[in-house]
mmCIF file of C-alpha atoms in Angstrom:
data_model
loop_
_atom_site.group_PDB
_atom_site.id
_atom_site.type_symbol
_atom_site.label_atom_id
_atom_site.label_comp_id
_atom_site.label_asym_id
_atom_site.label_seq_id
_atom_site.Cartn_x
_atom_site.Cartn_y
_atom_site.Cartn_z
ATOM 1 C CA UNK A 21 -55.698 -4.872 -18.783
ATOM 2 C CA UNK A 22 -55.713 -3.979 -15.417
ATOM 3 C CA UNK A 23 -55.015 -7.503 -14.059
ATOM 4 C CA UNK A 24 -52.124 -8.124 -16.630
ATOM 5 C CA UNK A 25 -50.536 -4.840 -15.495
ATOM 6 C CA UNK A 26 -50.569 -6.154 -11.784
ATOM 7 C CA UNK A 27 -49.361 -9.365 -12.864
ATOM 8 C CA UNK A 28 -46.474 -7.519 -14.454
ATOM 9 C CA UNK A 29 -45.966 -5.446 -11.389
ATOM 10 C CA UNK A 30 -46.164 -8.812 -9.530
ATOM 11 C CA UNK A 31 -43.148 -10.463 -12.061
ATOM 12 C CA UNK A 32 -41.310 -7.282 -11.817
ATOM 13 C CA UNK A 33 -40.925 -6.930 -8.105
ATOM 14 C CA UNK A 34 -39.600 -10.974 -7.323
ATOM 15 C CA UNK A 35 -37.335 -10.206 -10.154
ATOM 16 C CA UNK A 36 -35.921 -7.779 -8.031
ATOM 17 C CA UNK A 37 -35.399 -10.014 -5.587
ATOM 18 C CA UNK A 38 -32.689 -12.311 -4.688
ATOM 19 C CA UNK A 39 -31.959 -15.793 -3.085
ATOM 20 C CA UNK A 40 -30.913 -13.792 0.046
ATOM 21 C CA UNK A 41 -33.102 -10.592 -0.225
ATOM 22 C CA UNK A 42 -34.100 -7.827 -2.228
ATOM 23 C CA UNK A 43 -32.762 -5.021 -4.390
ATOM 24 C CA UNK A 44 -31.782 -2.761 -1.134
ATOM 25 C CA UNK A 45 -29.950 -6.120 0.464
ATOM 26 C CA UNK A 46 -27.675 -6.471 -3.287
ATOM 27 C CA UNK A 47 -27.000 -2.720 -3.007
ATOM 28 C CA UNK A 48 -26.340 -2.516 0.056
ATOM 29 C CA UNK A 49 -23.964 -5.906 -0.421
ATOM 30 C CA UNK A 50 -22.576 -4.124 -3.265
ATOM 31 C CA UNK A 51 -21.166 -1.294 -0.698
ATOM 32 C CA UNK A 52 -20.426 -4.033 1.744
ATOM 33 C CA UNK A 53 -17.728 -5.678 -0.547
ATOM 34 C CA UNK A 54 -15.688 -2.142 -0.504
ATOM 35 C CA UNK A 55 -14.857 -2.524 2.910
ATOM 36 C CA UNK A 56 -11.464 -3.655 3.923
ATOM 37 C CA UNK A 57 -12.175 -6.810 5.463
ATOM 38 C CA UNK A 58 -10.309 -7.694 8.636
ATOM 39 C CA UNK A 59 -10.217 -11.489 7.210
ATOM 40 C CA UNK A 60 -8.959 -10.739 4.899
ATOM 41 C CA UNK A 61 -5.815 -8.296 5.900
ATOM 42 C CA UNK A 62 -5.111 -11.185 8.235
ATOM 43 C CA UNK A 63 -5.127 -14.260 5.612
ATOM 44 C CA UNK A 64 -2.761 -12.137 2.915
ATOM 45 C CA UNK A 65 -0.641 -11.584 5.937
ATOM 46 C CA UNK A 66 -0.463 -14.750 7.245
ATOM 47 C CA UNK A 67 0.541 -16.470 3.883
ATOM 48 C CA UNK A 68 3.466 -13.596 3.276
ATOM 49 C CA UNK A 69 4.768 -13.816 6.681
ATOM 50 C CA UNK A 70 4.679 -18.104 6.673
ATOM 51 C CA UNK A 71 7.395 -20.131 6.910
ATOM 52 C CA UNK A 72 6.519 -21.305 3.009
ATOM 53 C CA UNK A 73 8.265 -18.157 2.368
ATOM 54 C CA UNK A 74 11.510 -18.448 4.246
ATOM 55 C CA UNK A 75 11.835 -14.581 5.053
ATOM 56 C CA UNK A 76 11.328 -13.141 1.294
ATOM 57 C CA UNK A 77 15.021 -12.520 1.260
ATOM 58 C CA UNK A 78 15.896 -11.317 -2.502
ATOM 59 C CA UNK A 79 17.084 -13.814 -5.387
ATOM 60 C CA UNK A 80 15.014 -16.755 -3.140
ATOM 61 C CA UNK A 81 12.341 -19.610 -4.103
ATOM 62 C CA UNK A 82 10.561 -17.592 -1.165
ATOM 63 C CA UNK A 83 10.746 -14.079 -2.510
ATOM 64 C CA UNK A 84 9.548 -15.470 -5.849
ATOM 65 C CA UNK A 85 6.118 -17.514 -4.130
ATOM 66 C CA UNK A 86 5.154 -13.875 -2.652
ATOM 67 C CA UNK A 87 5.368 -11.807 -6.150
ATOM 68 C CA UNK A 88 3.576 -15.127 -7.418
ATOM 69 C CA UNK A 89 1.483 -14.110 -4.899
ATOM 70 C CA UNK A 90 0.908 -10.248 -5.441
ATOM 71 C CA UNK A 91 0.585 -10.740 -9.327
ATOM 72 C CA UNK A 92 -2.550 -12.952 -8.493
ATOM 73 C CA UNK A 93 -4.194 -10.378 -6.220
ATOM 74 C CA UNK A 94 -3.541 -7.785 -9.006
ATOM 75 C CA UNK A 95 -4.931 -9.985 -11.901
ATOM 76 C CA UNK A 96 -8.237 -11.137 -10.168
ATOM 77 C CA UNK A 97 -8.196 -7.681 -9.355
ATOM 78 C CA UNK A 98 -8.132 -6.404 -12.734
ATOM 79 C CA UNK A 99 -4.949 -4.176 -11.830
ATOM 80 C CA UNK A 100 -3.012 -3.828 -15.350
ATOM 81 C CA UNK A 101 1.159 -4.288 -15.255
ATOM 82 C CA UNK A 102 2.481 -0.526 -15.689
ATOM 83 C CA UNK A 103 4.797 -2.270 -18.015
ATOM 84 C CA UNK A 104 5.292 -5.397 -20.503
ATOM 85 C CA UNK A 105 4.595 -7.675 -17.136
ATOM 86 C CA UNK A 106 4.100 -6.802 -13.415
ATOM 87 C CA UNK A 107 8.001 -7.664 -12.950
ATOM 88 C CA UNK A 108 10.215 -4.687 -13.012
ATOM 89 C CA UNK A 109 13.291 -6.863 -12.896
ATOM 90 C CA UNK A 110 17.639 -5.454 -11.978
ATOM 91 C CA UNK A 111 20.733 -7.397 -11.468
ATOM 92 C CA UNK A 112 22.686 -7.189 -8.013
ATOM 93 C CA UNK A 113 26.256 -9.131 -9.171
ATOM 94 C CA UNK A 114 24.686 -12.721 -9.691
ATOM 95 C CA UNK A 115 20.969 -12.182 -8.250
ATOM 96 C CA UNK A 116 17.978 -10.929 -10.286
ATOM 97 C CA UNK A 117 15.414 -9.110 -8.305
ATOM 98 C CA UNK A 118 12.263 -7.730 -9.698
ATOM 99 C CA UNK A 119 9.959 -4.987 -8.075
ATOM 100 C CA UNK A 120 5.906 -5.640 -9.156
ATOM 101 C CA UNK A 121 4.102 -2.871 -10.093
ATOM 102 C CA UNK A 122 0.680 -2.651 -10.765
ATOM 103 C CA UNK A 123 -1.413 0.129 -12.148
ATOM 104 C CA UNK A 124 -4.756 1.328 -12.300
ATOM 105 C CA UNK A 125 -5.266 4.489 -14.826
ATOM 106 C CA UNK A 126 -7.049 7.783 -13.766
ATOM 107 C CA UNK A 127 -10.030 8.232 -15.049
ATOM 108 C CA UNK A 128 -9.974 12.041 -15.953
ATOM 109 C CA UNK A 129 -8.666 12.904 -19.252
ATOM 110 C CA UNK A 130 -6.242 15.390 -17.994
ATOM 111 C CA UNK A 131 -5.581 14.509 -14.867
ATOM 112 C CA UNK A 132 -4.914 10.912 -15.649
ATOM 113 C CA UNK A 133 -1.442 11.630 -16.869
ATOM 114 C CA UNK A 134 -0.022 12.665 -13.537
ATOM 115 C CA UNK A 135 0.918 10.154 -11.214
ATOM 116 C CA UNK A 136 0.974 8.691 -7.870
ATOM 117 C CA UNK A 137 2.928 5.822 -6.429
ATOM 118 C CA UNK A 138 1.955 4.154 -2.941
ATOM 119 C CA UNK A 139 4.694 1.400 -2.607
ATOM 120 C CA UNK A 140 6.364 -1.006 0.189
ATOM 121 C CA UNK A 141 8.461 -3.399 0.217
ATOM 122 C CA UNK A 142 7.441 -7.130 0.064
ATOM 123 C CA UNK A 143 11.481 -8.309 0.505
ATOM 124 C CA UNK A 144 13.154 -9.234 4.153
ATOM 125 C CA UNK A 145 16.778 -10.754 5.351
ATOM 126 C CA UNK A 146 15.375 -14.416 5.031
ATOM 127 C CA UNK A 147 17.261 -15.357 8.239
ATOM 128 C CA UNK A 148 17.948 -14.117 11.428
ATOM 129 C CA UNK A 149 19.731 -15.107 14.881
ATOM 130 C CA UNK A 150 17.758 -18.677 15.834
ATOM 131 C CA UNK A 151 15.686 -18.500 18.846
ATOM 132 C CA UNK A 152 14.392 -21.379 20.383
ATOM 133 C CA UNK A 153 15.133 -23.419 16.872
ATOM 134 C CA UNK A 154 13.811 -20.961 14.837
ATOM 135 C CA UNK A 155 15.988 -19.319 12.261
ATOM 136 C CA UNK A 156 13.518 -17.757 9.839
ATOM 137 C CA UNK A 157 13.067 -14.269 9.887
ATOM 138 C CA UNK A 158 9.257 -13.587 8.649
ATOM 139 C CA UNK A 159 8.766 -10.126 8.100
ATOM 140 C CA UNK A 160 5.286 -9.870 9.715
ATOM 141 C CA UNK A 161 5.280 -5.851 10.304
ATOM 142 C CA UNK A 162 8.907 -5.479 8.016
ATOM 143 C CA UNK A 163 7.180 -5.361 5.807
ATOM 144 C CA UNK A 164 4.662 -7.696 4.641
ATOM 145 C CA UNK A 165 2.197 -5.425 6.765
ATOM 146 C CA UNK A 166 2.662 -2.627 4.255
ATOM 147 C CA UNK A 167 2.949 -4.830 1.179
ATOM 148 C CA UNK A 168 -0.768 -5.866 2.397
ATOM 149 C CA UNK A 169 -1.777 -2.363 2.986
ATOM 150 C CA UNK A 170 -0.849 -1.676 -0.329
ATOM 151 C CA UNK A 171 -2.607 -4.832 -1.920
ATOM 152 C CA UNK A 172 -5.605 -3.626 -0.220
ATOM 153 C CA UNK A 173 -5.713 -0.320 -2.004
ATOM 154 C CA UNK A 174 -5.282 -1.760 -5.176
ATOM 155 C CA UNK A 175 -8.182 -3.352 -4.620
ATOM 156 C CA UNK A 176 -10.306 -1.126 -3.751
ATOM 157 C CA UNK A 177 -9.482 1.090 -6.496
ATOM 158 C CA UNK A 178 -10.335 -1.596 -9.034
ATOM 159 C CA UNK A 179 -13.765 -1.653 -7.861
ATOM 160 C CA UNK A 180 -14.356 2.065 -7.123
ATOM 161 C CA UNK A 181 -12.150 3.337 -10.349
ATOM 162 C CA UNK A 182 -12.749 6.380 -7.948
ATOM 163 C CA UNK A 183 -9.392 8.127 -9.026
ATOM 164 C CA UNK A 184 -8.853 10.731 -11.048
ATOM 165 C CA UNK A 185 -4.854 10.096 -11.418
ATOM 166 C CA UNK A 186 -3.500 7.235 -12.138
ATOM 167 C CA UNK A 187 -2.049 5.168 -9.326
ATOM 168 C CA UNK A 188 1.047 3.119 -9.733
ATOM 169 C CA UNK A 189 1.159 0.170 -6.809
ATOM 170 C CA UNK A 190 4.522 -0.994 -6.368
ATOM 171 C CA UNK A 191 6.032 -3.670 -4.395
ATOM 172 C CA UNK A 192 9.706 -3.433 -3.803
ATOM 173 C CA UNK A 193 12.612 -6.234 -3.615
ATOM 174 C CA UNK A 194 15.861 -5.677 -2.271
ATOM 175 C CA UNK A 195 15.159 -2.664 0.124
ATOM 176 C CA UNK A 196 16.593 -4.857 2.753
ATOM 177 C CA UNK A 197 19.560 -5.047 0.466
ATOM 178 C CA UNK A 198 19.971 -0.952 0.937
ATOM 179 C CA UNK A 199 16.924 -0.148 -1.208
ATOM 180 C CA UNK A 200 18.322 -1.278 -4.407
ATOM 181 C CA UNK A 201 14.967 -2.327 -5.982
ATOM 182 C CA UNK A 202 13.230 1.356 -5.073
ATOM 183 C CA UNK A 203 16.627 3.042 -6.450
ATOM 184 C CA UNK A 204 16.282 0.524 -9.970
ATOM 185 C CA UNK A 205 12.625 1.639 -10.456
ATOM 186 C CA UNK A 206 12.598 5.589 -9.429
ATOM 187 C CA UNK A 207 15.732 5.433 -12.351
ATOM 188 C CA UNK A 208 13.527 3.915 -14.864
ATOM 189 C CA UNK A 209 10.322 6.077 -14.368
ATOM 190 C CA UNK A 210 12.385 8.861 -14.338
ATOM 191 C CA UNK A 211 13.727 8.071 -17.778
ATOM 192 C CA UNK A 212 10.819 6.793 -18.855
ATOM 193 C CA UNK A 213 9.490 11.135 -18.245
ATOM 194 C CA UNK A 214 7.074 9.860 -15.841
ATOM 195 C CA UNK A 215 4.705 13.088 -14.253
ATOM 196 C CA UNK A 216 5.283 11.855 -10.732
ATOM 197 C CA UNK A 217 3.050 14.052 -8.308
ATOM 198 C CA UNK A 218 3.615 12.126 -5.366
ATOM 199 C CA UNK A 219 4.933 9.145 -4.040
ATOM 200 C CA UNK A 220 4.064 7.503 -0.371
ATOM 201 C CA UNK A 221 5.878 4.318 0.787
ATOM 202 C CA UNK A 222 4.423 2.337 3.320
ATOM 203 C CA UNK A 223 6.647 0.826 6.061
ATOM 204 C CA UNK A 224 5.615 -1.495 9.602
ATOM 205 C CA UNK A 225 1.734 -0.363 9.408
ATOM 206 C CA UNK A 226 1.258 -4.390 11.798
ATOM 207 C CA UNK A 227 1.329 -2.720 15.415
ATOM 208 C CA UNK A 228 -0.898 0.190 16.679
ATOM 209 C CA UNK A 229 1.284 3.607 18.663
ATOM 210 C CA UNK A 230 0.255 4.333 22.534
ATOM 211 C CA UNK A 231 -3.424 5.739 22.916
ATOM 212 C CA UNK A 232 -1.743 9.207 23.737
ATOM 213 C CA UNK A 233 -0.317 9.450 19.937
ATOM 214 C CA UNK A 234 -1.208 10.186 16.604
ATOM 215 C CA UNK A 235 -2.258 7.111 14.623
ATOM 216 C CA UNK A 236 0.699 6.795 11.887
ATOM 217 C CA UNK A 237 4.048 9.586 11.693
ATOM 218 C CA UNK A 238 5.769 10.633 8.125
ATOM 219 C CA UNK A 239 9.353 10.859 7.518
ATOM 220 C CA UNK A 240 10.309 14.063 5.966
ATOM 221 C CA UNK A 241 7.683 15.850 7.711
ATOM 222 C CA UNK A 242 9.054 19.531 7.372
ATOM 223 C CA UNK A 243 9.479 18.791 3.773
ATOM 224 C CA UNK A 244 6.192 19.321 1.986
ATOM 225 C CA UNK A 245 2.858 19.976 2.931
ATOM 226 C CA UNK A 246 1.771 16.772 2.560
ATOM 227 C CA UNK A 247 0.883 15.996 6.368
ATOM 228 C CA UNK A 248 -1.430 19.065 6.626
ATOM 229 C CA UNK A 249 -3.389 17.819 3.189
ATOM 230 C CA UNK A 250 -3.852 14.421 4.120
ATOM 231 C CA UNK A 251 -5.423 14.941 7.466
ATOM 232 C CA UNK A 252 -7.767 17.564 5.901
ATOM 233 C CA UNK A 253 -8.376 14.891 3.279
ATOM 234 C CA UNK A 254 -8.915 12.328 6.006
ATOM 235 C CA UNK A 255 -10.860 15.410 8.107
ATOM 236 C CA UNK A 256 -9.228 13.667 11.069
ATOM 237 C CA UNK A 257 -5.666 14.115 12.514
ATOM 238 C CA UNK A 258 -4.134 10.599 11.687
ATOM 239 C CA UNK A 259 -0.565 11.334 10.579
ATOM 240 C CA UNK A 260 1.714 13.592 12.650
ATOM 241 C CA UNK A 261 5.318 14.261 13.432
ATOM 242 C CA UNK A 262 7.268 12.270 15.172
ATOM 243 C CA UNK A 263 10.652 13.871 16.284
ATOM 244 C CA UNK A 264 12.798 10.115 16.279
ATOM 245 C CA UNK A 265 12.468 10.387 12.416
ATOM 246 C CA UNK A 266 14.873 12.794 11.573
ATOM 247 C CA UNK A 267 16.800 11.826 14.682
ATOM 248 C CA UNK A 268 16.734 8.226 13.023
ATOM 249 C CA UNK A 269 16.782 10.038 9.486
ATOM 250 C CA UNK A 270 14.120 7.630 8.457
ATOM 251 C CA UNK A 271 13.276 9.737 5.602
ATOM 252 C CA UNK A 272 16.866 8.521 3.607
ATOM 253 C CA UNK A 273 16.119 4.858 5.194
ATOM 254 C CA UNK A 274 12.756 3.773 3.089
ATOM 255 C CA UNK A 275 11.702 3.305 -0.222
ATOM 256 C CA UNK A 276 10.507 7.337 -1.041
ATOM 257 C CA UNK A 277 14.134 7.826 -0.819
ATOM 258 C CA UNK A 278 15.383 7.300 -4.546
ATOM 259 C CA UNK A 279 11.911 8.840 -5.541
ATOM 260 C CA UNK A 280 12.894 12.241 -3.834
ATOM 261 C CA UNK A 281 15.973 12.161 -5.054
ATOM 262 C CA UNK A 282 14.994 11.546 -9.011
ATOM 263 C CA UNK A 283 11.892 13.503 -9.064
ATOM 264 C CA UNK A 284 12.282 16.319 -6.540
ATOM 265 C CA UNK A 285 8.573 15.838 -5.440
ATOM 266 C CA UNK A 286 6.901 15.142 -2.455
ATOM 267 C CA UNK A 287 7.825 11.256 -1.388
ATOM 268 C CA UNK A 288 7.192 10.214 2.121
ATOM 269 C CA UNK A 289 7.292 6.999 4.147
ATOM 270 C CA UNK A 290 4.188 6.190 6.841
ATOM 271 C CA UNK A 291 4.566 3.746 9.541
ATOM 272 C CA UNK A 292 2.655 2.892 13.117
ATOM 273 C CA UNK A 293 6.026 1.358 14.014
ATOM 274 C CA UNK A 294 8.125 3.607 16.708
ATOM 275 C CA UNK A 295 10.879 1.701 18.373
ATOM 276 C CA UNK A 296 8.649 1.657 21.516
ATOM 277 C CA UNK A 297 5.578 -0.936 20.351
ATOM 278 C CA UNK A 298 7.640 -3.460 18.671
ATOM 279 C CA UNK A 299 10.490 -5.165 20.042
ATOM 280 C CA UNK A 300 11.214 -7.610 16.849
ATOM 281 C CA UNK A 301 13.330 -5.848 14.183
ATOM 282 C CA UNK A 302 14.798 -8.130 11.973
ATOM 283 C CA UNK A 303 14.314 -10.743 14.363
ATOM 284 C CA UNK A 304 12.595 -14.399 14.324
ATOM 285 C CA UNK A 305 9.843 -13.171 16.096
ATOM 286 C CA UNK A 306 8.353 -10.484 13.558
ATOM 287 C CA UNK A 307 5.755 -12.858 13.142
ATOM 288 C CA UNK A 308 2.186 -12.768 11.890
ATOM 289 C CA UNK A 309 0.737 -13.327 15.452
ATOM 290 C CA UNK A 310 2.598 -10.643 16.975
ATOM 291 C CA UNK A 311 0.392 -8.092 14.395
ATOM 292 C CA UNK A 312 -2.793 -6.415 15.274
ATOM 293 C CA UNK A 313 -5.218 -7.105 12.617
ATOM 294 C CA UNK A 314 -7.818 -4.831 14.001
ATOM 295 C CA UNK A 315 -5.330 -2.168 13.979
ATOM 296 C CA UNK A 316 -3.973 -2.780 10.575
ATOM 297 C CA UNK A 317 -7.812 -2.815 8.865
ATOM 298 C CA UNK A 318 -8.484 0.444 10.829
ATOM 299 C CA UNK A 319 -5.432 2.323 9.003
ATOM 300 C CA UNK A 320 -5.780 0.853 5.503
ATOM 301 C CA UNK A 321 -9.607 1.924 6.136
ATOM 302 C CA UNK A 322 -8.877 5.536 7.850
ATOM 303 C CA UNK A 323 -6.399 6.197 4.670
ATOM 304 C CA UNK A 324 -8.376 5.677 1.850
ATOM 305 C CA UNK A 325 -10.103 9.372 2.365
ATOM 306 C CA UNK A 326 -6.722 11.135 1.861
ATOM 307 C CA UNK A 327 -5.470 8.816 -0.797
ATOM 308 C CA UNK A 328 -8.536 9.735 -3.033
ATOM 309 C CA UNK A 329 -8.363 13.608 -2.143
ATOM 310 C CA UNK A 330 -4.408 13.417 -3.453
ATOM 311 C CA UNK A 331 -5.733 11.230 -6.189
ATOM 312 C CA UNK A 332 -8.607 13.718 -6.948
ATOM 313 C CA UNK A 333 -7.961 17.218 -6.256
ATOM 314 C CA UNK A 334 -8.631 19.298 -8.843
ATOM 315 C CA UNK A 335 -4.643 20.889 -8.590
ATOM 316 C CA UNK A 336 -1.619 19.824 -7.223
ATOM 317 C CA UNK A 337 -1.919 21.035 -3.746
ATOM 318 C CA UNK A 338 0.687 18.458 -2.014
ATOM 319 C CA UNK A 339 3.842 21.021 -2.657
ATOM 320 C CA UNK A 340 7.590 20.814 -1.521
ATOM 321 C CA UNK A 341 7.995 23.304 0.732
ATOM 322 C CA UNK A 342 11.509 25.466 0.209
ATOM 323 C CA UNK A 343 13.314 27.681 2.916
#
């Protein structure tokens, strides 16, 4: 008896094992694979900001290849469509655009029927001035860097299911266009009686600030208390106030615009980008190799504390703050 219980023991333990390792090396593989992988930021990056794509501009062959491209990563993903498909499609005159949205529910009974968008824009100009031969205006950092950001989120989420709210992922068209496809979408959840708690857009996240500075900066800053929540989420100080914004009024120049403006609630825009670390702005040269991928994998890593605590907290603490 003895002997056939070691034997078991024996059978139990190689079971354990496998090809590469034991139990412990699968586990710890397991926690591995919830990492945002710098590889990985980079190859999603370099296929949105190609050539293939001829600058994403809205109502384009190339526009179409990248939400080809963004429904994939949300289907092998397991992210749902919020609606009948990902496509949240509006007419401008004789173009049809189409926002994606993806969505992941919440997994608290209650909780799950409040909301929270994190969004960017996956559409550029298509062209710019040529330089050197080169017309095509890629949209490394504007904003394919944000549209990757996002991707990279949903994707984490799918494996963690970690939040208690539902998240809404949405990739916008036609911002570049005077953020028609934001405006379209904000109109329809708002008819649609969505319980919006907040909404963060995600703009130029390719190119790291000065050592001296804060990490990332939020438009609207003095209008909710959403900067002092997300760094205590974070427990680190990575978003902070950056005065061009309201001189720039960046806040009424992103894709949290028409979500404000519907739902009253807070809806911010993040970016790394800060007219003194990027000299390509709708230009030729906003191309993938001008991004910093180490950067980049650093800030979709540093936010996914704060995302869960505004995902997760047991009340609405993110509040509009009134004079």
């Amino acid at each position: 008896m003895k002997k056939f219980l070691f034997i078991l023991s024996a059978l139990c333990l190689v079971s354990c094992k496998s090809k590469n390792g034991t139990f412990q090396d699968q586990k710890d593989s397991s926690i591995n694979d919830l990492s945002i992988k710098e590889s990985q930021v980079r190859t999603s990056l370099e296929y949105l900001a190609s050539d293939e794509l001829e600058g994403r501009n809205t109502g384009t062959l190339g526009i179409e290849k990248a939400a080809i491209f963004i429904e994939k990563v949300f289907q092998e993903n397991n992210v749902k469509p919020y609606f009948e498909t990902y496509r949240d499609s509006f007419n401008l005159k004789d173009i049809v655009g189409y926002n994606v949205v993806g969505y992941i529910e919440g997994n608290d009974s209650i909780l799950k029927n409040e909301f929270v968008i994190l969004g960017a824009h996956y559409d550029h100009i298509g062209t710019a001035k040529e330089v050197n031969g080169d017309i095509i205006a890629n949209g490394a950092n504007d904003d394919a860097s944000g549209t990757v950001a996002v991707l990279e989120w949903a994707k984490y989420f799918s494996k963690t299911k970690s939040n208690k709210r539902s998240i809404l992922f949405t990739l916008f068209s036609a911002e570049e266009m005077g953020l028609k496809g934001s405006g379209h979408l904000a109109k329809r959840l708002k008819k649609e009686r969505i319980n919006l708690y907040t909404m963060i857009n995600f703009e130029m996240i390719g190119v790291p600030r000065n050592e001296n500075e804060i990490m990332a900066y939020i438009s609207g800053y003095e209008k909710s208390n959403i900067t002092e929540k997300l760094n205590t989420y974070a427990h680190s100080e990575i978003i902070g106030f950056f005065p061009k914004a309201k001189e720039f009024n960046l806040f009424m120049r992103s894709d949290n615009y028409p979500f404000y403006e519907a739902f009253k609630v807070p809806a911010h825009a993040i970016s790394t980008f800060d007219f003194t670390n990027f000299d390509y702005y709708h230009h030729v040269d906003d191309e993938a190799d001008k991004m910093d991928f180490k950067h980049m994998t650093n800030f979709i890593t540093k936010m996914i504390p704060p995302i869960e605590g505004m995902v997760n907290s047991a009340s609405q603490e993110i509040k509009m703050n009134h004079d």
